[in-house]
DNA sequence: TAGTGGTCTAGACCACTAA
DNA sequence: TAGTGGTCTAGACCACTAG
């Protein structure tokens, strides 16, 4: 079959996807509505079933429809919001703000895992961990405080790195592949030591991001990053999925 | 028996996807590495190009590879961490904790947009907005404070709803389709009015989530939810993208 | 210009399940 | 049992771009 190659047009499956998504988001097709069968769309768009199927598969991934064999495809009920939160490397983050970046290592300690370490990294007693305390500065003002433990068994090279020049976050990102991370985000009042480290009043509101990174077998590292609340903000963009 | 086992076997494109993803995450294929051409994978897996192509397309969406015509497909540089942050309906959130949920509307006002409203919703001067102030309780203790404005032009039904029984969040989720949302997350110290509303000391650290929801054409609503910092935590799980 | 990926076709068989 | 979606095939043409 010949096709008219028109310039600068969306591909057909994108157009089908967009049409249906538009009808759902506009409310024209309410939750529960059965959308046309693949073979009907095949006729409507004068294309093969594979092309329709690709669009439908994407709608499923975006959570807009559910498909049931023998029944058809149905607009889903409104779902919980999920947002994509981008958590950047701190150095990049500061430099993206156009500010001078400075890193400083305050403490470095190679030791046996404490009870806390064991809980955070889920490792055995006496397993070696590298404990780091460091600060990141933006324009010579403390930007955030980083408290990190590294599971040395999973990153043996870490025990040789001194982290006096390069932050452990950037170093790990380059050295270690990881496959999953858990984040916890909360607000806390700065205690005395945090307040001193960040040069803010004791009791100030701080945004704390806790992150634990997993390589598929073990936890690699646990980090707590504390930002002065009035100087930092996390931005998350909801997207149905990835754009096509 | 030669018959395939009842165990749910992955489809072929999922297996290809998993194999390649595994090699990338394990570091076997470092960033910049060129992965086999489609026609090579076609031979390796003894399948058609479409099947390989489906897996490759998914790897692109997950941000693990980049593809260039005439050059091939390459493992991308380590990317910024992105995490999927689920933001739930507050009622569900409280009930999921096994606590009694109570909702209370403190203030409801239909008015012309102020300068602030215009900035937040990107609407014209004097456009009508519905302004709501309400509180959510868990086990009879204030759980969070919700300050919301609704763009009445996009949700005319809102001007008739009184929101004395149902929270505007749940109501909107049911009534209005939306396609995008922006979130801002920060830590702030409770001012006097917030402190009173949440029954916490003035100056306490609070986690603030600001969200603006878009229907593809206009902003529908802007909401600021304030949680006492010591009673709430956001949890985000990193995932490469959507699971297949 | 040659080789890659992007897209699409016109079928096919199968698994699942509502009727 | 019949009809839906899930997956796959063995081609094809085209756009893009490195060489």
Short mmCIF file of C-alpha atoms (C1' of nucleotides) in Angstrom, two decimals:
data_model
loop_
_atom_site.label_atom_id
_atom_site.label_comp_id
_atom_site.label_asym_id
_atom_site.label_seq_id
_atom_site.Cartn_x
_atom_site.Cartn_y
_atom_site.Cartn_z
CA UNK A 1 0.00 0.00 0.00
CA UNK A 2 1.32 3.40 -0.87
CA UNK A 3 1.55 6.07 1.74
CA UNK A 4 1.57 9.80 1.36
CA UNK A 5 4.79 10.93 3.02
CA UNK A 6 3.78 14.27 4.43
CA UNK A 7 6.40 16.46 5.90
CA UNK A 8 6.74 17.36 9.60
CA UNK A 9 3.75 15.33 10.70
CA UNK A 10 3.48 13.21 13.75
CA UNK A 11 3.69 9.53 13.14
CA UNK A 12 0.37 7.80 12.84
CA UNK A 13 0.54 5.98 16.16
CA UNK A 14 1.28 9.29 17.86
CA UNK A 15 -1.74 10.85 16.23
CA UNK A 16 -3.97 8.00 17.33
CA UNK A 17 -2.54 8.24 20.82
CA UNK A 18 -3.08 11.98 20.91
CA UNK A 19 -6.64 11.77 19.63
CA UNK A 20 -7.68 9.25 22.24
CA UNK A 21 -5.78 10.93 25.05
CA UNK A 22 -7.48 14.19 24.14
CA UNK A 23 -10.91 12.63 24.31
CA UNK A 24 -10.15 11.13 27.70
CA UNK A 25 -8.60 14.24 29.21
CA UNK A 26 -11.35 16.47 27.87
CA UNK A 27 -13.88 14.27 29.57
CA UNK A 28 -15.57 13.33 26.32
CA UNK A 29 -14.80 9.74 27.17
CA UNK A 30 -15.47 9.47 30.89
CA UNK A 31 -13.96 6.86 33.20
CA UNK A 32 -15.50 3.50 32.45
CA UNK A 33 -16.21 4.39 28.84
CA UNK A 34 -15.29 1.65 26.43
CA UNK A 35 -13.12 2.97 23.67
CA UNK A 36 -13.34 1.51 20.16
CA UNK A 37 -11.91 -1.93 19.54
CA UNK A 38 -8.60 -2.20 17.79
CA UNK A 39 -10.24 -3.46 14.63
CA UNK A 40 -12.55 -0.44 14.61
CA UNK A 41 -9.68 1.98 15.02
CA UNK A 42 -7.85 0.09 12.32
CA UNK A 43 -10.68 1.01 9.97
CA UNK A 44 -11.07 4.55 11.23
CA UNK A 45 -7.41 5.35 10.67
CA UNK A 46 -7.01 3.03 7.71
CA UNK A 47 -3.95 1.42 9.19
CA UNK A 48 -2.79 -1.94 10.45
CA UNK A 49 -3.57 -3.33 13.84
CA UNK A 50 0.06 -3.06 14.97
CA UNK A 51 -0.09 0.70 14.63
CA UNK A 52 -3.26 0.97 16.67
CA UNK A 53 -1.83 -1.48 19.17
CA UNK A 54 1.26 0.63 19.71
CA UNK A 55 -0.86 3.63 20.62
CA UNK A 56 -3.05 1.56 22.92
CA UNK A 57 -0.04 0.10 24.67
CA UNK A 58 1.20 3.58 25.41
CA UNK A 59 -2.18 4.58 26.82
CA UNK A 60 -1.97 1.63 29.18
CA UNK A 61 1.50 2.69 30.32
CA UNK A 62 0.21 6.17 30.93
CA UNK A 63 -2.53 4.72 33.07
CA UNK A 64 -5.34 6.21 30.99
CA UNK A 65 -6.93 2.95 29.90
CA UNK A 66 -7.25 -0.63 31.04
CA UNK A 67 -7.58 -3.46 28.58
CA UNK A 68 -9.36 -6.74 29.10
CA UNK A 69 -9.39 -9.55 26.62
CA UNK A 70 -12.72 -10.31 25.15
CA UNK A 71 -14.15 -7.13 26.73
CA UNK A 72 -12.28 -4.25 25.22
CA UNK A 73 -10.44 -1.19 26.46
CA UNK A 74 -11.86 1.12 29.11
CA UNK A 75 -11.00 4.55 30.40
CA UNK A 76 -9.60 4.13 33.92
CA UNK A 77 -10.81 5.88 37.01
CA UNK A 78 -8.75 8.93 37.95
CA UNK A 79 -5.61 7.65 39.53
CA UNK A 80 -3.40 8.87 42.32
CA UNK A 81 -1.06 11.54 41.14
CA UNK A 82 2.44 10.45 40.53
CA UNK A 83 5.14 12.91 39.76
CA UNK A 84 8.60 12.54 38.43
CA UNK A 85 11.00 14.06 40.86
CA UNK A 86 14.42 14.82 39.47
CA UNK A 87 17.14 14.73 42.06
CA UNK A 88 20.30 16.23 40.67
CA UNK A 89 23.90 16.10 41.54
CA UNK A 90 24.51 18.92 44.01
CA UNK A 91 27.45 20.42 42.15
CA UNK A 92 25.40 20.66 38.99
CA UNK A 93 22.50 22.06 40.91
CA UNK A 94 24.58 24.89 42.30
CA UNK A 95 26.26 25.60 39.00
CA UNK A 96 22.90 25.60 37.26
CA UNK A 97 21.98 28.47 39.55
CA UNK A 98 25.00 30.33 38.21
CA UNK A 99 26.72 30.29 41.57
CA UNK A 100 30.25 29.42 42.54
CA UNK A 101 30.42 25.89 43.84
CA UNK A 102 32.64 24.83 46.69
CA UNK A 103 32.90 21.47 48.35
CA UNK A 104 34.38 20.70 51.72
CA UNK A 105 34.96 17.44 53.52
CA UNK A 106 34.46 17.85 57.25
CA UNK A 107 34.92 14.31 58.42
CA UNK A 108 35.95 10.95 57.02
CA UNK A 109 35.95 7.79 59.02
CA UNK A 110 36.37 4.15 58.09
CA UNK A 111 34.77 2.03 60.78
CA UNK A 112 32.78 -1.03 61.68
CA UNK A 113 29.05 -0.68 61.15
CA UNK A 114 27.14 0.62 64.11
CA UNK A 115 23.60 -0.43 64.89
CA UNK A 116 22.33 2.57 62.92
CA UNK A 117 24.50 1.75 59.93
CA UNK A 118 23.30 -1.81 59.96
CA UNK A 119 19.71 -0.71 59.93
CA UNK A 120 20.22 1.79 57.13
CA UNK A 121 22.27 -0.43 54.83
CA UNK A 122 20.95 -3.79 55.95
CA UNK A 123 24.40 -5.22 56.48
CA UNK A 124 25.97 -7.52 59.04
CA UNK A 125 27.50 -6.37 62.32
CA UNK A 126 31.13 -5.29 62.00
CA UNK A 127 30.90 -4.90 58.23
CA UNK A 128 33.11 -1.97 57.27
CA UNK A 129 31.47 1.31 56.37
CA UNK A 130 32.90 4.61 55.27
CA UNK A 131 31.26 7.49 57.05
CA UNK A 132 31.49 10.96 55.51
CA UNK A 133 30.35 14.37 56.59
CA UNK A 134 30.65 17.15 54.07
CA UNK A 135 29.26 20.47 53.04
CA UNK A 136 28.42 22.00 49.71
CA UNK A 137 28.65 25.76 49.30
CA UNK A 138 27.02 28.06 46.80
CA UNK A 139 28.64 31.49 46.47
CA UNK A 140 30.57 30.77 49.67
CA UNK A 141 27.37 30.27 51.66
CA UNK A 142 26.59 26.77 52.96
CA UNK A 143 24.14 25.24 50.52
CA UNK A 144 23.60 21.89 52.14
CA UNK A 145 25.00 19.38 54.55
CA UNK A 146 25.63 15.82 53.48
CA UNK A 147 25.91 12.90 55.88
CA UNK A 148 26.74 9.70 54.10
CA UNK A 149 27.65 6.12 54.79
CA UNK A 150 29.00 3.84 52.11
CA UNK A 151 28.86 0.07 52.21
CA UNK A 152 32.53 -0.65 51.60
CA UNK A 153 31.89 -4.28 50.70
CA UNK A 154 30.00 -3.17 47.61
CA UNK A 155 32.37 -0.33 46.70
CA UNK A 156 35.87 -1.41 47.77
CA UNK A 157 37.43 1.49 45.84
CA UNK A 158 35.76 3.90 48.25
CA UNK A 159 38.17 3.04 51.05
CA UNK A 160 41.03 4.42 48.95
CA UNK A 161 39.26 7.56 47.82
CA UNK A 162 39.78 10.45 50.20
CA UNK A 163 36.90 12.62 48.96
CA UNK A 164 38.77 15.80 49.81
CA UNK A 165 38.29 17.19 46.33
CA UNK A 166 35.33 15.39 44.81
CA UNK A 167 32.05 14.95 46.60
CA UNK A 168 31.07 11.34 47.28
CA UNK A 169 27.80 11.82 45.40
CA UNK A 170 29.49 12.66 42.12
CA UNK A 171 32.16 10.04 42.72
CA UNK A 172 29.65 7.28 43.34
CA UNK A 173 27.52 8.31 40.40
CA UNK A 174 30.54 7.78 38.17
CA UNK A 175 31.87 4.66 39.85
CA UNK A 176 28.88 2.59 40.75
CA UNK A 177 25.94 1.49 38.70
CA UNK A 178 22.76 1.46 40.66
CA UNK A 179 19.33 0.27 39.80
CA UNK A 180 17.02 1.63 42.42
CA UNK A 181 16.80 4.29 45.05
CA UNK A 182 14.41 5.09 47.85
CA UNK A 183 13.85 8.63 48.90
CA UNK A 184 12.30 10.09 52.00
CA UNK A 185 11.59 13.77 52.14
CA UNK A 186 10.65 15.63 55.28
CA UNK A 187 10.92 18.91 57.11
CA UNK A 188 12.87 19.14 60.36
CA UNK A 189 14.03 21.87 62.66
CA UNK A 190 17.79 22.37 62.60
CA UNK A 191 19.47 21.10 65.74
CA UNK A 192 22.52 22.83 67.11
CA UNK A 193 25.12 21.00 65.03
CA UNK A 194 23.18 21.30 61.79
CA UNK A 195 22.52 24.97 62.46
CA UNK A 196 26.21 25.61 62.98
CA UNK A 197 27.20 23.69 59.89
CA UNK A 198 24.76 25.60 57.72
CA UNK A 199 25.19 28.93 59.49
CA UNK A 200 21.51 29.25 60.25
CA UNK A 201 19.64 29.77 63.51
CA UNK A 202 18.94 26.70 65.63
CA UNK A 203 15.38 25.56 65.05
CA UNK A 204 15.19 26.81 61.46
CA UNK A 205 13.08 24.72 59.12
CA UNK A 206 15.19 22.48 56.92
CA UNK A 207 14.32 20.24 54.02
CA UNK A 208 15.82 16.80 54.51
CA UNK A 209 16.22 14.30 51.71
CA UNK A 210 17.20 10.83 52.70
CA UNK A 211 18.25 8.47 49.97
CA UNK A 212 19.27 4.84 49.94
CA UNK A 213 20.69 3.37 46.79
CA UNK A 214 20.50 -0.26 45.78
CA UNK A 215 22.45 -2.09 43.10
CA UNK A 216 20.09 -5.02 42.75
CA UNK A 217 21.80 -7.06 45.47
CA UNK A 218 22.87 -4.79 48.28
CA UNK A 219 22.52 -1.27 49.51
CA UNK A 220 25.43 0.80 48.31
CA UNK A 221 25.04 3.99 50.25
CA UNK A 222 22.75 5.95 52.48
CA UNK A 223 22.81 9.70 52.45
CA UNK A 224 21.01 12.44 54.32
CA UNK A 225 21.13 15.85 52.69
CA UNK A 226 19.92 18.81 54.71
CA UNK A 227 19.05 22.10 53.03
CA UNK A 228 18.09 25.33 54.74
CA UNK A 229 14.38 25.46 54.07
CA UNK A 230 14.34 28.97 52.76
CA UNK A 231 17.08 28.33 50.24
CA UNK A 232 15.92 25.21 48.55
CA UNK A 233 12.92 23.81 46.84
CA UNK A 234 12.30 20.54 45.09
CA UNK A 235 10.44 20.70 41.85
CA UNK A 236 8.58 17.75 40.42
CA UNK A 237 6.77 17.64 37.13
CA UNK A 238 3.97 15.25 36.67
CA UNK A 239 3.99 13.54 33.34
CA UNK A 240 1.69 10.77 32.27
CA UNK A 241 4.80 8.84 31.43
CA UNK A 242 7.60 9.77 29.14
CA UNK A 243 6.85 11.94 26.20
CA UNK A 244 6.94 10.22 22.88
CA UNK B 1 7.03 -32.96 28.57
CA UNK B 2 8.32 -30.60 26.01
CA UNK B 3 5.46 -28.22 26.59
CA UNK B 4 6.49 -24.84 27.98
CA UNK B 5 5.99 -24.62 31.74
CA UNK B 6 2.95 -22.90 33.18
CA UNK B 7 5.20 -20.33 34.78
CA UNK B 8 4.54 -16.91 33.37
CA UNK B 9 7.23 -16.51 30.81
CA UNK B 10 8.19 -13.06 29.83
CA UNK B 11 7.47 -12.10 26.30
CA UNK B 12 10.44 -12.00 24.01
CA UNK B 13 10.68 -8.23 23.80
CA UNK B 14 10.65 -8.08 27.59
CA UNK B 15 13.46 -10.60 27.74
CA UNK B 16 15.54 -8.62 25.27
CA UNK B 17 14.82 -5.46 27.22
CA UNK B 18 15.78 -7.09 30.49
CA UNK B 19 19.00 -8.56 29.11
CA UNK B 20 20.22 -5.24 27.80
CA UNK B 21 19.08 -3.29 30.81
CA UNK B 22 20.92 -5.74 33.01
CA UNK B 23 24.14 -5.29 31.09
CA UNK B 24 23.86 -1.51 31.33
CA UNK B 25 22.99 -1.39 35.01
CA UNK B 26 25.68 -3.90 35.90
CA UNK B 27 28.23 -1.71 34.19
CA UNK B 28 29.15 -4.40 31.69
CA UNK B 29 28.14 -1.94 29.00
CA UNK B 30 29.48 1.41 30.18
CA UNK B 31 28.14 4.78 29.12
CA UNK B 32 29.10 5.46 25.53
CA UNK B 33 29.21 1.77 24.68
CA UNK B 34 27.55 0.95 21.40
CA UNK B 35 25.06 -1.82 21.80
CA UNK B 36 24.46 -4.29 18.99
CA UNK B 37 22.56 -3.16 15.94
CA UNK B 38 18.98 -4.22 15.56
CA UNK B 39 19.85 -6.65 12.82
CA UNK B 40 22.45 -8.28 15.06
CA UNK B 41 20.00 -8.66 17.92
CA UNK B 42 17.50 -10.00 15.44
CA UNK B 43 19.94 -12.83 14.74
CA UNK B 44 20.96 -13.31 18.36
CA UNK B 45 17.37 -13.76 19.50
CA UNK B 46 16.17 -15.30 16.25
CA UNK B 47 13.27 -12.92 16.00
CA UNK B 48 11.98 -10.19 13.76
CA UNK B 49 13.20 -6.65 13.79
CA UNK B 50 9.90 -5.35 15.18
CA UNK B 51 10.42 -7.34 18.35
CA UNK B 52 13.92 -6.01 18.87
CA UNK B 53 12.70 -2.53 18.01
CA UNK B 54 10.03 -2.63 20.68
CA UNK B 55 12.60 -3.40 23.34
CA UNK B 56 14.94 -0.68 22.07
CA UNK B 57 12.15 1.88 22.05
CA UNK B 58 11.47 1.11 25.69
CA UNK B 59 15.15 1.53 26.57
CA UNK B 60 15.05 4.96 24.97
CA UNK B 61 12.00 5.90 27.02
CA UNK B 62 13.78 4.75 30.14
CA UNK B 63 16.68 6.97 29.27
CA UNK B 64 19.20 4.13 29.20
CA UNK B 65 20.18 4.44 25.55
CA UNK B 66 20.29 7.01 22.80
CA UNK B 67 19.82 6.05 19.19
CA UNK B 68 21.25 7.76 16.17
CA UNK B 69 20.48 6.80 12.62
CA UNK B 70 23.39 5.49 10.71
CA UNK B 71 25.45 5.30 13.92
CA UNK B 72 23.70 2.88 16.21
CA UNK B 73 22.49 2.84 19.79
CA UNK B 74 24.64 3.97 22.68
CA UNK B 75 24.44 3.68 26.44
CA UNK B 76 23.71 7.15 27.82
CA UNK B 77 25.81 8.94 30.40
CA UNK B 78 24.60 8.51 33.98
CA UNK B 79 21.55 10.62 34.23
CA UNK B 80 20.19 12.70 37.03
CA UNK B 81 18.26 10.54 39.39
CA UNK B 82 14.59 10.71 38.79
CA UNK B 83 12.18 9.27 41.26
CA UNK B 84 8.53 8.58 41.00
CA UNK B 85 6.80 10.47 43.72
CA UNK B 86 3.29 9.34 44.44
CA UNK B 87 1.09 12.03 45.85
CA UNK B 88 -2.06 10.54 47.22
CA UNK B 89 -5.43 11.83 48.07
CA UNK B 90 -5.24 13.01 51.68
CA UNK B 91 -8.26 11.07 52.86
CA UNK B 92 -6.79 7.86 51.53
CA UNK B 93 -3.45 8.70 53.01
CA UNK B 94 -4.93 9.08 56.48
CA UNK B 95 -7.06 6.00 56.18
CA UNK B 96 -4.08 4.02 54.93
CA UNK B 97 -2.45 4.86 58.25
CA UNK B 98 -5.42 3.26 59.98
CA UNK B 99 -6.52 6.53 61.50
CA UNK B 100 -9.90 8.17 61.70
CA UNK B 101 -10.25 10.76 58.98
CA UNK B 102 -12.05 14.04 59.48
CA UNK B 103 -12.39 16.92 57.08
CA UNK B 104 -13.34 20.47 57.90
CA UNK B 105 -13.95 23.47 55.70
CA UNK B 106 -12.76 26.64 57.40
CA UNK B 107 -13.44 29.16 54.70
CA UNK B 108 -15.05 29.33 51.28
CA UNK B 109 -15.08 32.42 49.16
CA UNK B 110 -16.05 33.06 45.56
CA UNK B 111 -14.27 36.17 44.38
CA UNK B 112 -12.49 37.97 41.57
CA UNK B 113 -8.90 36.92 41.05
CA UNK B 114 -6.35 38.89 43.03
CA UNK B 115 -2.88 39.60 41.74
CA UNK B 116 -1.64 36.46 43.51
CA UNK B 117 -4.38 34.32 42.03
CA UNK B 118 -3.60 35.62 38.57
CA UNK B 119 0.03 34.72 38.95
CA UNK B 120 -0.68 31.25 40.27
CA UNK B 121 -3.35 30.29 37.75
CA UNK B 122 -2.24 32.48 34.87
CA UNK B 123 -5.70 33.93 34.37
CA UNK B 124 -7.05 37.37 33.51
CA UNK B 125 -7.82 40.06 36.06
CA UNK B 126 -11.30 39.75 37.53
CA UNK B 127 -11.70 36.15 36.43
CA UNK B 128 -13.70 34.37 39.13
CA UNK B 129 -11.89 32.05 41.49
CA UNK B 130 -13.10 29.92 44.32
CA UNK B 131 -10.86 30.20 47.34
CA UNK B 132 -10.95 27.44 49.94
CA UNK B 133 -9.27 26.94 53.26
CA UNK B 134 -9.68 23.57 54.89
CA UNK B 135 -8.12 21.16 57.29
CA UNK B 136 -7.72 17.41 57.30
CA UNK B 137 -7.58 15.58 60.61
CA UNK B 138 -6.14 12.20 61.49
CA UNK B 139 -7.39 10.72 64.76
CA UNK B 140 -8.80 14.15 65.66
CA UNK B 141 -5.39 15.79 65.39
CA UNK B 142 -4.80 18.28 62.54
CA UNK B 143 -3.00 16.37 59.82
CA UNK B 144 -2.57 19.12 57.28
CA UNK B 145 -3.80 22.48 56.15
CA UNK B 146 -5.03 22.98 52.60
CA UNK B 147 -5.23 26.37 50.89
CA UNK B 148 -6.70 26.13 47.46
CA UNK B 149 -7.89 28.29 44.62
CA UNK B 150 -9.94 26.91 41.76
CA UNK B 151 -10.20 28.48 38.34
CA UNK B 152 -13.98 28.64 38.10
CA UNK B 153 -13.92 29.19 34.36
CA UNK B 154 -12.49 25.71 33.86
CA UNK B 155 -14.65 24.02 36.52
CA UNK B 156 -18.00 25.84 36.54
CA UNK B 157 -19.54 23.12 38.71
CA UNK B 158 -17.21 24.15 41.53
CA UNK B 159 -19.18 27.32 42.23
CA UNK B 160 -22.19 25.18 43.17
CA UNK B 161 -20.30 22.69 45.31
CA UNK B 162 -20.05 23.75 48.92
CA UNK B 163 -17.21 21.44 49.95
CA UNK B 164 -18.51 21.16 53.47
CA UNK B 165 -18.51 17.38 53.34
CA UNK B 166 -16.08 16.38 50.63
CA UNK B 167 -12.60 17.83 50.33
CA UNK B 168 -11.94 19.77 47.14
CA UNK B 169 -9.03 17.50 46.30
CA UNK B 170 -11.15 14.37 46.13
CA UNK B 171 -13.95 16.27 44.44
CA UNK B 172 -11.70 17.65 41.72
CA UNK B 173 -10.02 14.31 41.19
CA UNK B 174 -13.42 12.84 40.39
CA UNK B 175 -14.79 15.75 38.43
CA UNK B 176 -11.96 17.09 36.37
CA UNK B 177 -9.59 15.35 34.04
CA UNK B 178 -6.11 16.75 34.20
CA UNK B 179 -3.07 16.07 32.21
CA UNK B 180 -0.17 17.61 34.05
CA UNK B 181 0.82 18.90 37.43
CA UNK B 182 3.75 20.82 38.79
CA UNK B 183 4.89 20.29 42.33
CA UNK B 184 7.10 22.36 44.55
CA UNK B 185 8.24 20.93 47.83
CA UNK B 186 9.92 22.95 50.53
CA UNK B 187 10.35 23.34 54.25
CA UNK B 188 9.04 26.43 56.01
CA UNK B 189 8.62 27.60 59.56
CA UNK B 190 4.98 27.77 60.63
CA UNK B 191 3.75 31.32 60.96
CA UNK B 192 1.19 32.22 63.56
CA UNK B 193 -1.92 31.36 61.55
CA UNK B 194 -0.54 28.07 60.28
CA UNK B 195 0.64 27.16 63.76
CA UNK B 196 -2.81 27.79 65.18
CA UNK B 197 -4.53 25.85 62.43
CA UNK B 198 -2.29 22.85 62.94
CA UNK B 199 -2.04 23.20 66.72
CA UNK B 200 1.74 23.32 66.67
CA UNK B 201 4.19 25.88 68.04
CA UNK B 202 4.89 28.94 65.91
CA UNK B 203 8.14 28.45 64.03
CA UNK B 204 7.86 24.67 63.80
CA UNK B 205 9.26 23.13 60.65
CA UNK B 206 6.56 22.24 58.17
CA UNK B 207 6.64 20.40 54.90
CA UNK B 208 4.86 22.38 52.20
CA UNK B 209 3.70 20.88 48.94
CA UNK B 210 2.51 23.29 46.34
CA UNK B 211 0.73 21.86 43.32
CA UNK B 212 -0.68 23.41 40.20
CA UNK B 213 -2.79 21.30 37.89
CA UNK B 214 -3.20 21.81 34.17
CA UNK B 215 -5.78 20.33 31.83
CA UNK B 216 -3.89 20.92 28.62
CA UNK B 217 -5.30 24.39 28.09
CA UNK B 218 -5.58 26.17 31.42
CA UNK B 219 -4.62 25.82 35.02
CA UNK B 220 -7.44 24.25 36.95
CA UNK B 221 -6.36 24.69 40.52
CA UNK B 222 -3.50 25.67 42.75
CA UNK B 223 -3.14 24.14 46.16
CA UNK B 224 -0.74 24.54 49.04
CA UNK B 225 -0.75 21.73 51.56
CA UNK B 226 1.13 22.24 54.80
CA UNK B 227 2.06 19.30 57.01
CA UNK B 228 3.67 19.47 60.43
CA UNK B 229 7.21 18.37 59.64
CA UNK B 230 7.41 15.78 62.33
CA UNK B 231 4.20 14.06 61.28
CA UNK B 232 4.68 13.63 57.60
CA UNK B 233 7.16 12.28 55.17
CA UNK B 234 7.10 11.90 51.43
CA UNK B 235 8.37 8.66 50.05
CA UNK B 236 9.57 8.31 46.49
CA UNK B 237 10.78 5.17 44.80
CA UNK B 238 13.15 5.40 41.93
CA UNK B 239 12.09 3.38 38.97
CA UNK B 240 13.70 3.32 35.58
CA UNK B 241 10.34 4.20 34.15
CA UNK B 242 7.13 2.28 34.16
CA UNK B 243 7.34 -1.42 34.59
CA UNK B 244 6.23 -3.41 31.62
"C1'" DT C 1 26.16 6.81 -0.86
"C1'" DA C 2 25.44 3.22 2.19
"C1'" DG C 3 23.77 1.74 6.55
"C1'" DT C 4 21.24 2.84 10.49
"C1'" DG C 5 16.94 3.49 12.93
"C1'" DG C 6 11.59 4.96 12.47
"C1'" DT C 7 7.63 3.47 10.97
"C1'" DC C 8 4.21 0.69 8.91
"C1'" DT C 9 1.86 -3.53 6.68
"C1'" DA C 10 -1.04 -7.63 6.30
"C1'" DG C 11 -1.18 -11.16 7.88
"C1'" DA C 12 -0.71 -15.07 11.93
"C1'" DC C 13 -1.25 -17.86 16.27
"C1'" DC C 14 -2.29 -17.83 20.97
"C1'" DA C 15 -4.30 -16.73 25.80
"C1'" DC C 16 -7.79 -15.28 28.06
"C1'" DT C 17 -12.55 -14.72 29.27
"C1'" DA C 18 -17.38 -13.07 28.76
"C1'" DA C 19 -21.38 -14.81 27.00
"C1'" DT D 1 -17.38 -20.85 21.85
"C1'" DA D 2 -16.43 -16.63 19.86
"C1'" DG D 3 -14.20 -12.30 20.12
"C1'" DT D 4 -10.89 -9.59 22.31
"C1'" DG D 5 -6.18 -8.19 23.13
"C1'" DG D 6 -0.87 -9.88 23.30
"C1'" DT D 7 2.57 -10.98 20.62
"C1'" DC D 8 5.21 -11.95 16.66
"C1'" DT D 9 6.64 -12.31 11.55
"C1'" DA D 10 8.93 -11.15 7.24
"C1'" DG D 11 8.94 -8.17 4.76
"C1'" DA D 12 8.81 -2.79 3.06
"C1'" DC D 13 9.79 2.26 2.33
"C1'" DC D 14 11.66 6.28 4.16
"C1'" DA D 15 14.58 9.85 6.86
"C1'" DC D 16 18.60 10.82 8.45
"C1'" DT D 17 23.53 11.14 8.57
"C1'" DA D 18 28.41 9.47 8.89
"C1'" DG D 19 31.93 8.73 5.89
#
